[in-house]
Amino acid sequence: MGIKDSSTPPTEWCDWWTEVHQLTPGIAYGWVPPDMTAAPEDPNPWFWHWCSAAANGEGRWMGQATPNHTLISRDPLHMEPSLLWPCCGTHGWVRNGLWITA
């Protein structure tokens, strides 16, 4: 169970985030408590995505900060611009609390 199990999302095992939300079976987000980040003033959430290309093609959950994105709304979540993970090609927008695939 954990980061190498796609059927067990971060909402079930990530205990260092606050307000963990699952957008899709392969994408989750949450906020890192201010005392756990180098930039406590950063309002942006962190994301987990299931990267099918990681771990020699076996896949694993990968965490990612979003410092170059703009938080338009926290609830419902809206980020700009789109999010792109070049490792596996996952690409889309978070608007109105939903994942919209590019």
mmCIF file of N, CA, C and O in Angstrom:
data_model
loop_
_atom_site.group_PDB
_atom_site.id
_atom_site.type_symbol
_atom_site.label_atom_id
_atom_site.label_comp_id
_atom_site.label_asym_id
_atom_site.label_seq_id
_atom_site.Cartn_x
_atom_site.Cartn_y
_atom_site.Cartn_z
ATOM 1 N N MET A 1 0.849 -1.176 0.000
ATOM 2 C CA MET A 1 0.000 0.000 0.000
ATOM 3 C C MET A 1 0.893 1.237 0.000
ATOM 4 O O MET A 1 1.991 1.224 0.500
ATOM 5 N N GLY A 2 0.403 2.336 -0.575
ATOM 6 C CA GLY A 2 1.176 3.566 -0.555
ATOM 7 C C GLY A 2 1.527 4.068 -1.930
ATOM 8 O O GLY A 2 0.754 3.925 -2.854
ATOM 9 N N ILE A 3 2.728 4.629 -2.052
ATOM 10 C CA ILE A 3 3.077 5.338 -3.272
ATOM 11 C C ILE A 3 3.242 4.448 -4.498
ATOM 12 O O ILE A 3 3.295 4.941 -5.596
ATOM 13 N N LYS A 4 3.312 3.134 -4.317
ATOM 14 C CA LYS A 4 3.444 2.259 -5.479
ATOM 15 C C LYS A 4 2.162 1.502 -5.788
ATOM 16 O O LYS A 4 2.167 0.548 -6.527
ATOM 17 N N ASP A 5 1.039 1.928 -5.204
ATOM 18 C CA ASP A 5 -0.221 1.232 -5.396
ATOM 19 C C ASP A 5 -1.246 2.210 -5.965
ATOM 20 O O ASP A 5 -1.744 3.076 -5.245
ATOM 21 N N SER A 6 -1.573 2.082 -7.237
ATOM 22 C CA SER A 6 -2.491 3.037 -7.869
ATOM 23 C C SER A 6 -3.909 2.942 -7.323
ATOM 24 O O SER A 6 -4.670 3.894 -7.413
ATOM 25 N N SER A 7 -4.260 1.808 -6.739
ATOM 26 C CA SER A 7 -5.616 1.660 -6.221
ATOM 27 C C SER A 7 -5.783 2.272 -4.826
ATOM 28 O O SER A 7 -6.893 2.331 -4.314
ATOM 29 N N THR A 8 -4.696 2.714 -4.232
ATOM 30 C CA THR A 8 -4.758 3.351 -2.916
ATOM 31 C C THR A 8 -4.328 4.804 -3.079
ATOM 32 O O THR A 8 -3.146 5.123 -3.110
ATOM 33 N N PRO A 9 -5.303 5.719 -3.208
ATOM 34 C CA PRO A 9 -4.979 7.121 -3.482
ATOM 35 C C PRO A 9 -4.376 7.836 -2.271
ATOM 36 O O PRO A 9 -4.508 7.388 -1.132
ATOM 37 N N PRO A 10 -3.718 8.966 -2.514
ATOM 38 C CA PRO A 10 -3.100 9.738 -1.431
ATOM 39 C C PRO A 10 -4.079 10.144 -0.326
ATOM 40 O O PRO A 10 -3.672 10.332 0.811
ATOM 41 N N THR A 11 -5.357 10.246 -0.645
ATOM 42 C CA THR A 11 -6.336 10.599 0.391
ATOM 43 C C THR A 11 -6.375 9.544 1.498
ATOM 44 O O THR A 11 -6.817 9.827 2.598
ATOM 45 N N GLU A 12 -5.871 8.348 1.221
ATOM 46 C CA GLU A 12 -5.877 7.273 2.214
ATOM 47 C C GLU A 12 -4.565 7.147 2.977
ATOM 48 O O GLU A 12 -4.543 6.542 4.040
ATOM 49 N N TRP A 13 -3.456 7.648 2.452
ATOM 50 C CA TRP A 13 -2.181 7.434 3.134
ATOM 51 C C TRP A 13 -1.321 8.682 3.336
ATOM 52 O O TRP A 13 -0.371 8.645 4.091
ATOM 53 N N CYS A 14 -1.626 9.776 2.680
ATOM 54 C CA CYS A 14 -0.795 10.977 2.839
ATOM 55 C C CYS A 14 -1.230 11.721 4.102
ATOM 56 O O CYS A 14 -2.283 12.348 4.121
ATOM 57 N N ASP A 15 -0.411 11.659 5.135
ATOM 58 C CA ASP A 15 -0.781 12.270 6.407
ATOM 59 C C ASP A 15 -0.045 13.574 6.686
ATOM 60 O O ASP A 15 -0.157 14.127 7.765
ATOM 61 N N TRP A 16 0.708 14.094 5.733
ATOM 62 C CA TRP A 16 1.409 15.364 5.959
ATOM 63 C C TRP A 16 0.778 16.525 5.219
ATOM 64 O O TRP A 16 1.266 17.631 5.249
ATOM 65 N N TRP A 17 -0.349 16.308 4.569
ATOM 66 C CA TRP A 17 -1.128 17.372 3.934
ATOM 67 C C TRP A 17 -2.332 17.695 4.789
ATOM 68 O O TRP A 17 -2.788 16.873 5.573
ATOM 69 N N THR A 18 -2.896 18.860 4.562
ATOM 70 C CA THR A 18 -4.198 19.180 5.145
ATOM 71 C C THR A 18 -5.188 19.271 3.993
ATOM 72 O O THR A 18 -4.819 19.572 2.866
ATOM 73 N N GLU A 19 -6.428 18.945 4.254
ATOM 74 C CA GLU A 19 -7.482 19.045 3.244
ATOM 75 C C GLU A 19 -7.139 18.306 1.954
ATOM 76 O O GLU A 19 -7.125 18.879 0.886
ATOM 77 N N VAL A 20 -6.839 17.037 2.033
ATOM 78 C CA VAL A 20 -6.500 16.252 0.849
ATOM 79 C C VAL A 20 -7.775 15.931 0.067
ATOM 80 O O VAL A 20 -8.766 15.484 0.632
ATOM 81 N N HIS A 21 -7.737 16.195 -1.245
ATOM 82 C CA HIS A 21 -8.893 15.978 -2.120
ATOM 83 C C HIS A 21 -8.466 15.165 -3.333
ATOM 84 O O HIS A 21 -7.410 15.402 -3.898
ATOM 85 N N GLN A 22 -9.312 14.256 -3.769
ATOM 86 C CA GLN A 22 -9.054 13.461 -4.961
ATOM 87 C C GLN A 22 -9.825 14.077 -6.123
ATOM 88 O O GLN A 22 -11.048 14.161 -6.080
ATOM 89 N N LEU A 23 -9.118 14.558 -7.159
ATOM 90 C CA LEU A 23 -9.770 15.113 -8.351
ATOM 91 C C LEU A 23 -10.203 14.018 -9.317
ATOM 92 O O LEU A 23 -11.276 14.086 -9.908
ATOM 93 N N THR A 24 -9.323 13.054 -9.517
ATOM 94 C CA THR A 24 -9.582 11.894 -10.381
ATOM 95 C C THR A 24 -8.939 10.697 -9.684
ATOM 96 O O THR A 24 -8.223 10.878 -8.696
ATOM 97 N N PRO A 25 -9.121 9.491 -10.191
ATOM 98 C CA PRO A 25 -8.421 8.359 -9.574
ATOM 99 C C PRO A 25 -6.899 8.522 -9.601
ATOM 100 O O PRO A 25 -6.195 7.937 -8.790
ATOM 101 N N GLY A 26 -6.381 9.347 -10.521
ATOM 102 C CA GLY A 26 -4.936 9.514 -10.638
ATOM 103 C C GLY A 26 -4.398 10.871 -10.255
ATOM 104 O O GLY A 26 -3.205 11.125 -10.431
ATOM 105 N N ILE A 27 -5.228 11.769 -9.706
ATOM 106 C CA ILE A 27 -4.766 13.117 -9.343
ATOM 107 C C ILE A 27 -5.438 13.549 -8.038
ATOM 108 O O ILE A 27 -6.661 13.503 -7.916
ATOM 109 N N ALA A 28 -4.598 13.960 -7.088
ATOM 110 C CA ALA A 28 -5.089 14.472 -5.805
ATOM 111 C C ALA A 28 -4.337 15.755 -5.483
ATOM 112 O O ALA A 28 -3.257 16.017 -6.026
ATOM 113 N N TYR A 29 -4.901 16.558 -4.599
ATOM 114 C CA TYR A 29 -4.214 17.771 -4.164
ATOM 115 C C TYR A 29 -4.510 18.043 -2.700
ATOM 116 O O TYR A 29 -5.469 17.517 -2.127
ATOM 117 N N GLY A 30 -3.667 18.858 -2.110
ATOM 118 C CA GLY A 30 -3.847 19.268 -0.723
ATOM 119 C C GLY A 30 -2.838 20.345 -0.390
ATOM 120 O O GLY A 30 -1.976 20.686 -1.206
ATOM 121 N N TRP A 31 -2.953 20.869 0.810
ATOM 122 C CA TRP A 31 -2.041 21.930 1.234
ATOM 123 C C TRP A 31 -1.063 21.385 2.258
ATOM 124 O O TRP A 31 -1.437 20.654 3.173
ATOM 125 N N VAL A 32 0.187 21.743 2.067
ATOM 126 C CA VAL A 32 1.228 21.370 3.010
ATOM 127 C C VAL A 32 1.181 22.381 4.153
ATOM 128 O O VAL A 32 1.120 23.585 3.905
ATOM 129 N N PRO A 33 1.176 21.912 5.411
ATOM 130 C CA PRO A 33 1.181 22.863 6.522
ATOM 131 C C PRO A 33 2.364 23.825 6.411
ATOM 132 O O PRO A 33 3.447 23.430 5.984
ATOM 133 N N PRO A 34 2.185 25.103 6.768
ATOM 134 C CA PRO A 34 3.242 26.108 6.609
ATOM 135 C C PRO A 34 4.567 25.733 7.255
ATOM 136 O O PRO A 34 5.623 26.079 6.735
ATOM 137 N N ASP A 35 4.553 25.001 8.341
ATOM 138 C CA ASP A 35 5.812 24.649 9.004
ATOM 139 C C ASP A 35 6.572 23.532 8.290
ATOM 140 O O ASP A 35 7.675 23.196 8.673
ATOM 141 N N MET A 36 5.999 22.963 7.217
ATOM 142 C CA MET A 36 6.666 21.888 6.481
ATOM 143 C C MET A 36 7.179 22.328 5.112
ATOM 144 O O MET A 36 7.656 21.512 4.344
ATOM 145 N N THR A 37 7.079 23.599 4.785
ATOM 146 C CA THR A 37 7.524 24.060 3.481
ATOM 147 C C THR A 37 8.512 25.202 3.630
ATOM 148 O O THR A 37 8.492 25.939 4.606
ATOM 149 N N ALA A 38 9.378 25.337 2.662
ATOM 150 C CA ALA A 38 10.373 26.412 2.696
ATOM 151 C C ALA A 38 9.747 27.769 2.402
ATOM 152 O O ALA A 38 10.338 28.793 2.677
ATOM 153 N N ALA A 39 8.553 27.773 1.832
ATOM 154 C CA ALA A 39 7.875 29.035 1.490
ATOM 155 C C ALA A 39 6.478 29.035 2.113
ATOM 156 O O ALA A 39 5.485 28.797 1.431
ATOM 157 N N PRO A 40 6.374 29.292 3.417
ATOM 158 C CA PRO A 40 5.068 29.213 4.077
ATOM 159 C C PRO A 40 4.042 30.205 3.546
ATOM 160 O O PRO A 40 2.854 30.020 3.721
ATOM 161 N N GLU A 41 4.504 31.237 2.845
ATOM 162 C CA GLU A 41 3.568 32.199 2.273
ATOM 163 C C GLU A 41 2.972 31.727 0.951
ATOM 164 O O GLU A 41 2.083 32.360 0.405
ATOM 165 N N ASP A 42 3.447 30.606 0.416
ATOM 166 C CA ASP A 42 2.941 30.082 -0.851
ATOM 167 C C ASP A 42 1.519 29.565 -0.665
ATOM 168 O O ASP A 42 1.290 28.629 0.101
ATOM 169 N N PRO A 43 0.543 30.153 -1.350
ATOM 170 C CA PRO A 43 -0.852 29.734 -1.164
ATOM 171 C C PRO A 43 -1.250 28.515 -1.991
ATOM 172 O O PRO A 43 -2.354 28.016 -1.851
ATOM 173 N N ASN A 44 -0.367 28.045 -2.853
ATOM 174 C CA ASN A 44 -0.743 26.990 -3.797
ATOM 175 C C ASN A 44 -0.727 25.606 -3.166
ATOM 176 O O ASN A 44 0.114 25.303 -2.326
ATOM 177 N N PRO A 45 -1.634 24.753 -3.631
ATOM 178 C CA PRO A 45 -1.630 23.371 -3.148
ATOM 179 C C PRO A 45 -0.501 22.576 -3.800
ATOM 180 O O PRO A 45 0.075 22.987 -4.802
ATOM 181 N N TRP A 46 -0.225 21.424 -3.216
ATOM 182 C CA TRP A 46 0.649 20.427 -3.810
ATOM 183 C C TRP A 46 -0.246 19.396 -4.468
ATOM 184 O O TRP A 46 -1.392 19.207 -4.061
ATOM 185 N N PHE A 47 0.289 18.727 -5.461
ATOM 186 C CA PHE A 47 -0.466 17.695 -6.173
ATOM 187 C C PHE A 47 0.270 16.366 -6.095
ATOM 188 O O PHE A 47 1.491 16.315 -6.046
ATOM 189 N N TRP A 48 -0.501 15.290 -6.078
ATOM 190 C CA TRP A 48 -0.005 13.944 -6.311
ATOM 191 C C TRP A 48 -0.617 13.518 -7.634
ATOM 192 O O TRP A 48 -1.790 13.796 -7.895
ATOM 193 N N HIS A 49 0.156 12.875 -8.461
ATOM 194 C CA HIS A 49 -0.424 12.272 -9.661
ATOM 195 C C HIS A 49 0.151 10.874 -9.822
ATOM 196 O O HIS A 49 1.279 10.602 -9.398
ATOM 197 N N TRP A 50 -0.660 9.981 -10.394
ATOM 198 C CA TRP A 50 -0.184 8.635 -10.669
ATOM 199 C C TRP A 50 0.617 8.702 -11.943
ATOM 200 O O TRP A 50 0.096 9.014 -13.016
ATOM 201 N N CYS A 51 1.913 8.452 -11.836
ATOM 202 C CA CYS A 51 2.815 8.530 -12.985
ATOM 203 C C CYS A 51 3.093 7.118 -13.481
ATOM 204 O O CYS A 51 3.836 6.369 -12.849
ATOM 205 N N SER A 52 2.506 6.778 -14.593
ATOM 206 C CA SER A 52 2.672 5.436 -15.144
ATOM 207 C C SER A 52 4.083 5.205 -15.680
ATOM 208 O O SER A 52 4.498 4.067 -15.856
ATOM 209 N N ALA A 53 4.837 6.279 -15.907
ATOM 210 C CA ALA A 53 6.196 6.150 -16.431
ATOM 211 C C ALA A 53 7.235 5.935 -15.329
ATOM 212 O O ALA A 53 8.355 5.513 -15.613
ATOM 213 N N ALA A 54 6.895 6.223 -14.082
ATOM 214 C CA ALA A 54 7.856 6.112 -12.974
ATOM 215 C C ALA A 54 8.099 4.658 -12.590
ATOM 216 O O ALA A 54 7.343 3.766 -12.960
ATOM 217 N N ALA A 55 9.147 4.467 -11.816
ATOM 218 C CA ALA A 55 9.498 3.138 -11.290
ATOM 219 C C ALA A 55 9.639 2.122 -12.413
ATOM 220 O O ALA A 55 9.047 1.043 -12.377
ATOM 221 N N ASN A 56 10.409 2.497 -13.430
ATOM 222 C CA ASN A 56 10.675 1.605 -14.566
ATOM 223 C C ASN A 56 9.405 1.129 -15.248
ATOM 224 O O ASN A 56 9.275 -0.025 -15.640
ATOM 225 N N GLY A 57 8.430 2.023 -15.366
ATOM 226 C CA GLY A 57 7.190 1.703 -16.055
ATOM 227 C C GLY A 57 6.138 1.018 -15.193
ATOM 228 O O GLY A 57 5.047 0.733 -15.669
ATOM 229 N N GLU A 58 6.464 0.739 -13.931
ATOM 230 C CA GLU A 58 5.482 0.121 -13.040
ATOM 231 C C GLU A 58 4.515 1.146 -12.470
ATOM 232 O O GLU A 58 3.442 0.805 -12.020
ATOM 233 N N GLY A 59 4.921 2.402 -12.473
ATOM 234 C CA GLY A 59 4.093 3.484 -11.974
ATOM 235 C C GLY A 59 4.219 3.690 -10.477
ATOM 236 O O GLY A 59 4.576 2.779 -9.739
ATOM 237 N N ARG A 60 3.958 4.930 -10.055
ATOM 238 C CA ARG A 60 3.934 5.285 -8.645
ATOM 239 C C ARG A 60 3.325 6.667 -8.487
ATOM 240 O O ARG A 60 3.244 7.424 -9.448
ATOM 241 N N TRP A 61 2.877 6.990 -7.283
ATOM 242 C CA TRP A 61 2.377 8.324 -6.979
ATOM 243 C C TRP A 61 3.564 9.264 -6.842
ATOM 244 O O TRP A 61 4.544 8.939 -6.187
ATOM 245 N N MET A 62 3.452 10.436 -7.484
ATOM 246 C CA MET A 62 4.522 11.433 -7.460
ATOM 247 C C MET A 62 3.959 12.750 -6.926
ATOM 248 O O MET A 62 2.919 13.217 -7.392
ATOM 249 N N GLY A 63 4.655 13.350 -5.970
ATOM 250 C CA GLY A 63 4.251 14.633 -5.418
ATOM 251 C C GLY A 63 4.874 15.784 -6.185
ATOM 252 O O GLY A 63 5.971 15.647 -6.740
ATOM 253 N N GLN A 64 4.181 16.921 -6.225
ATOM 254 C CA GLN A 64 4.669 18.067 -6.996
ATOM 255 C C GLN A 64 4.114 19.360 -6.419
ATOM 256 O O GLN A 64 2.915 19.491 -6.203
ATOM 257 N N ALA A 65 4.995 20.316 -6.199
ATOM 258 C CA ALA A 65 4.569 21.663 -5.805
ATOM 259 C C ALA A 65 4.115 22.408 -7.060
ATOM 260 O O ALA A 65 4.411 21.993 -8.180
ATOM 261 N N THR A 66 3.410 23.518 -6.876
ATOM 262 C CA THR A 66 2.917 24.303 -8.016
ATOM 263 C C THR A 66 3.284 25.783 -7.861
ATOM 264 O O THR A 66 2.426 26.660 -7.975
ATOM 265 N N PRO A 67 4.568 26.095 -7.643
ATOM 266 C CA PRO A 67 4.954 27.483 -7.380
ATOM 267 C C PRO A 67 4.797 28.425 -8.573
ATOM 268 O O PRO A 67 4.707 29.634 -8.384
ATOM 269 N N ASN A 68 4.765 27.908 -9.781
ATOM 270 C CA ASN A 68 4.661 28.756 -10.971
ATOM 271 C C ASN A 68 3.231 28.910 -11.470
ATOM 272 O O ASN A 68 3.005 29.383 -12.577
ATOM 273 N N HIS A 69 2.282 28.495 -10.652
ATOM 274 C CA HIS A 69 0.878 28.597 -11.015
ATOM 275 C C HIS A 69 0.193 29.638 -10.143
ATOM 276 O O HIS A 69 0.665 29.969 -9.062
ATOM 277 N N THR A 70 -0.913 30.135 -10.614
ATOM 278 C CA THR A 70 -1.682 31.136 -9.882
ATOM 279 C C THR A 70 -2.932 30.487 -9.307
ATOM 280 O O THR A 70 -3.692 29.846 -10.040
ATOM 281 N N LEU A 71 -3.112 30.652 -8.016
ATOM 282 C CA LEU A 71 -4.311 30.171 -7.357
ATOM 283 C C LEU A 71 -5.402 31.211 -7.575
ATOM 284 O O LEU A 71 -5.343 32.310 -7.051
ATOM 285 N N ILE A 72 -6.391 30.881 -8.400
ATOM 286 C CA ILE A 72 -7.507 31.777 -8.685
ATOM 287 C C ILE A 72 -8.541 31.660 -7.566
ATOM 288 O O ILE A 72 -9.064 32.658 -7.082
ATOM 289 N N SER A 73 -8.831 30.425 -7.161
ATOM 290 C CA SER A 73 -9.816 30.175 -6.111
ATOM 291 C C SER A 73 -9.418 28.911 -5.364
ATOM 292 O O SER A 73 -9.030 27.918 -5.981
ATOM 293 N N ARG A 74 -9.533 28.962 -4.049
ATOM 294 C CA ARG A 74 -9.220 27.790 -3.234
ATOM 295 C C ARG A 74 -10.422 26.846 -3.128
ATOM 296 O O ARG A 74 -10.270 25.639 -3.082
ATOM 297 N N ASP A 75 -11.618 27.399 -3.071
ATOM 298 C CA ASP A 75 -12.814 26.580 -2.934
ATOM 299 C C ASP A 75 -13.953 27.208 -3.727
ATOM 300 O O ASP A 75 -14.496 28.222 -3.289
ATOM 301 N N PRO A 76 -14.277 26.649 -4.894
ATOM 302 C CA PRO A 76 -13.687 25.457 -5.488
ATOM 303 C C PRO A 76 -12.321 25.781 -6.097
ATOM 304 O O PRO A 76 -12.066 26.910 -6.529
ATOM 305 N N LEU A 77 -11.463 24.781 -6.129
ATOM 306 C CA LEU A 77 -10.104 24.987 -6.624
ATOM 307 C C LEU A 77 -10.105 25.389 -8.090
ATOM 308 O O LEU A 77 -10.795 24.791 -8.919
ATOM 309 N N HIS A 78 -9.330 26.426 -8.387
ATOM 310 C CA HIS A 78 -9.117 26.887 -9.765
ATOM 311 C C HIS A 78 -7.679 27.375 -9.836
ATOM 312 O O HIS A 78 -7.283 28.274 -9.102
ATOM 313 N N MET A 79 -6.888 26.739 -10.695
ATOM 314 C CA MET A 79 -5.474 27.085 -10.902
ATOM 315 C C MET A 79 -5.258 27.466 -12.362
ATOM 316 O O MET A 79 -5.898 26.922 -13.243
ATOM 317 N N GLU A 80 -4.365 28.377 -12.587
ATOM 318 C CA GLU A 80 -3.939 28.743 -13.945
ATOM 319 C C GLU A 80 -2.426 28.853 -13.957
ATOM 320 O O GLU A 80 -1.856 29.262 -12.962
ATOM 321 N N PRO A 81 -1.757 28.527 -15.022
ATOM 322 C CA PRO A 81 -2.246 27.877 -16.238
ATOM 323 C C PRO A 81 -2.476 26.389 -16.000
ATOM 324 O O PRO A 81 -2.512 25.939 -14.858
ATOM 325 N N SER A 82 -2.560 25.643 -17.081
ATOM 326 C CA SER A 82 -2.773 24.196 -16.984
ATOM 327 C C SER A 82 -1.593 23.543 -16.272
ATOM 328 O O SER A 82 -0.497 24.100 -16.200
ATOM 329 N N LEU A 83 -1.820 22.346 -15.783
ATOM 330 C CA LEU A 83 -0.767 21.546 -15.155
ATOM 331 C C LEU A 83 -0.306 20.503 -16.163
ATOM 332 O O LEU A 83 -1.123 19.886 -16.843
ATOM 333 N N LEU A 84 0.990 20.321 -16.240
ATOM 334 C CA LEU A 84 1.569 19.338 -17.159
ATOM 335 C C LEU A 84 2.672 18.592 -16.438
ATOM 336 O O LEU A 84 3.576 19.212 -15.878
ATOM 337 N N TRP A 85 2.588 17.272 -16.436
ATOM 338 C CA TRP A 85 3.652 16.439 -15.908
ATOM 339 C C TRP A 85 4.338 15.783 -17.098
ATOM 340 O O TRP A 85 3.828 14.815 -17.682
ATOM 341 N N PRO A 86 5.508 16.311 -17.499
ATOM 342 C CA PRO A 86 6.193 15.780 -18.683
ATOM 343 C C PRO A 86 6.651 14.334 -18.527
ATOM 344 O O PRO A 86 6.852 13.646 -19.523
ATOM 345 N N CYS A 87 6.781 13.860 -17.301
ATOM 346 C CA CYS A 87 7.239 12.487 -17.081
ATOM 347 C C CYS A 87 6.318 11.462 -17.747
ATOM 348 O O CYS A 87 6.775 10.463 -18.285
ATOM 349 N N CYS A 88 5.010 11.731 -17.721
ATOM 350 C CA CYS A 88 4.052 10.769 -18.275
ATOM 351 C C CYS A 88 3.056 11.409 -19.237
ATOM 352 O O CYS A 88 2.237 10.719 -19.824
ATOM 353 N N GLY A 89 3.115 12.745 -19.381
ATOM 354 C CA GLY A 89 2.236 13.436 -20.308
ATOM 355 C C GLY A 89 0.876 13.824 -19.748
ATOM 356 O O GLY A 89 0.041 14.349 -20.487
ATOM 357 N N THR A 90 0.639 13.588 -18.454
ATOM 358 C CA THR A 90 -0.633 14.012 -17.858
ATOM 359 C C THR A 90 -0.731 15.524 -17.957
ATOM 360 O O THR A 90 0.184 16.236 -17.546
ATOM 361 N N HIS A 91 -1.833 16.021 -18.513
ATOM 362 C CA HIS A 91 -1.969 17.455 -18.788
ATOM 363 C C HIS A 91 -3.430 17.849 -18.680
ATOM 364 O O HIS A 91 -4.304 17.175 -19.207
ATOM 365 N N GLY A 92 -3.679 18.943 -17.983
ATOM 366 C CA GLY A 92 -5.046 19.434 -17.879
ATOM 367 C C GLY A 92 -5.152 20.648 -16.977
ATOM 368 O O GLY A 92 -4.154 21.168 -16.483
ATOM 369 N N TRP A 93 -6.381 21.107 -16.787
ATOM 370 C CA TRP A 93 -6.666 22.283 -15.964
ATOM 371 C C TRP A 93 -7.441 21.850 -14.730
ATOM 372 O O TRP A 93 -8.148 20.850 -14.754
ATOM 373 N N VAL A 94 -7.315 22.639 -13.671
ATOM 374 C CA VAL A 94 -8.166 22.499 -12.503
ATOM 375 C C VAL A 94 -9.028 23.745 -12.461
ATOM 376 O O VAL A 94 -8.529 24.863 -12.255
ATOM 377 N N ARG A 95 -10.304 23.550 -12.704
ATOM 378 C CA ARG A 95 -11.257 24.674 -12.743
ATOM 379 C C ARG A 95 -12.548 24.232 -12.063
ATOM 380 O O ARG A 95 -13.040 23.128 -12.313
ATOM 381 N N ASN A 96 -13.071 25.118 -11.225
ATOM 382 C CA ASN A 96 -14.315 24.848 -10.506
ATOM 383 C C ASN A 96 -14.239 23.541 -9.715
ATOM 384 O O ASN A 96 -15.224 22.804 -9.609
ATOM 385 N N GLY A 97 -13.041 23.219 -9.199
ATOM 386 C CA GLY A 97 -12.865 22.024 -8.405
ATOM 387 C C GLY A 97 -12.824 20.720 -9.191
ATOM 388 O O GLY A 97 -12.888 19.646 -8.616
ATOM 389 N N LEU A 98 -12.710 20.815 -10.514
ATOM 390 C CA LEU A 98 -12.703 19.633 -11.377
ATOM 391 C C LEU A 98 -11.449 19.584 -12.228
ATOM 392 O O LEU A 98 -10.889 20.607 -12.589
ATOM 393 N N TRP A 99 -11.023 18.376 -12.567
ATOM 394 C CA TRP A 99 -9.911 18.170 -13.504
ATOM 395 C C TRP A 99 -10.483 18.130 -14.904
ATOM 396 O O TRP A 99 -11.413 17.368 -15.188
ATOM 397 N N ILE A 100 -9.936 18.952 -15.798
ATOM 398 C CA ILE A 100 -10.349 18.976 -17.192
ATOM 399 C C ILE A 100 -9.133 18.572 -18.026
ATOM 400 O O ILE A 100 -8.157 19.321 -18.094
ATOM 401 N N THR A 101 -9.192 17.422 -18.643
ATOM 402 C CA THR A 101 -8.068 16.913 -19.425
ATOM 403 C C THR A 101 -7.839 17.780 -20.652
ATOM 404 O O THR A 101 -8.785 18.183 -21.333
ATOM 405 N N ALA A 102 -6.560 18.061 -20.922
ATOM 406 C CA ALA A 102 -6.207 18.887 -22.090
ATOM 407 C C ALA A 102 -6.328 18.068 -23.356
ATOM 408 O O ALA A 102 -6.163 16.890 -23.376
#
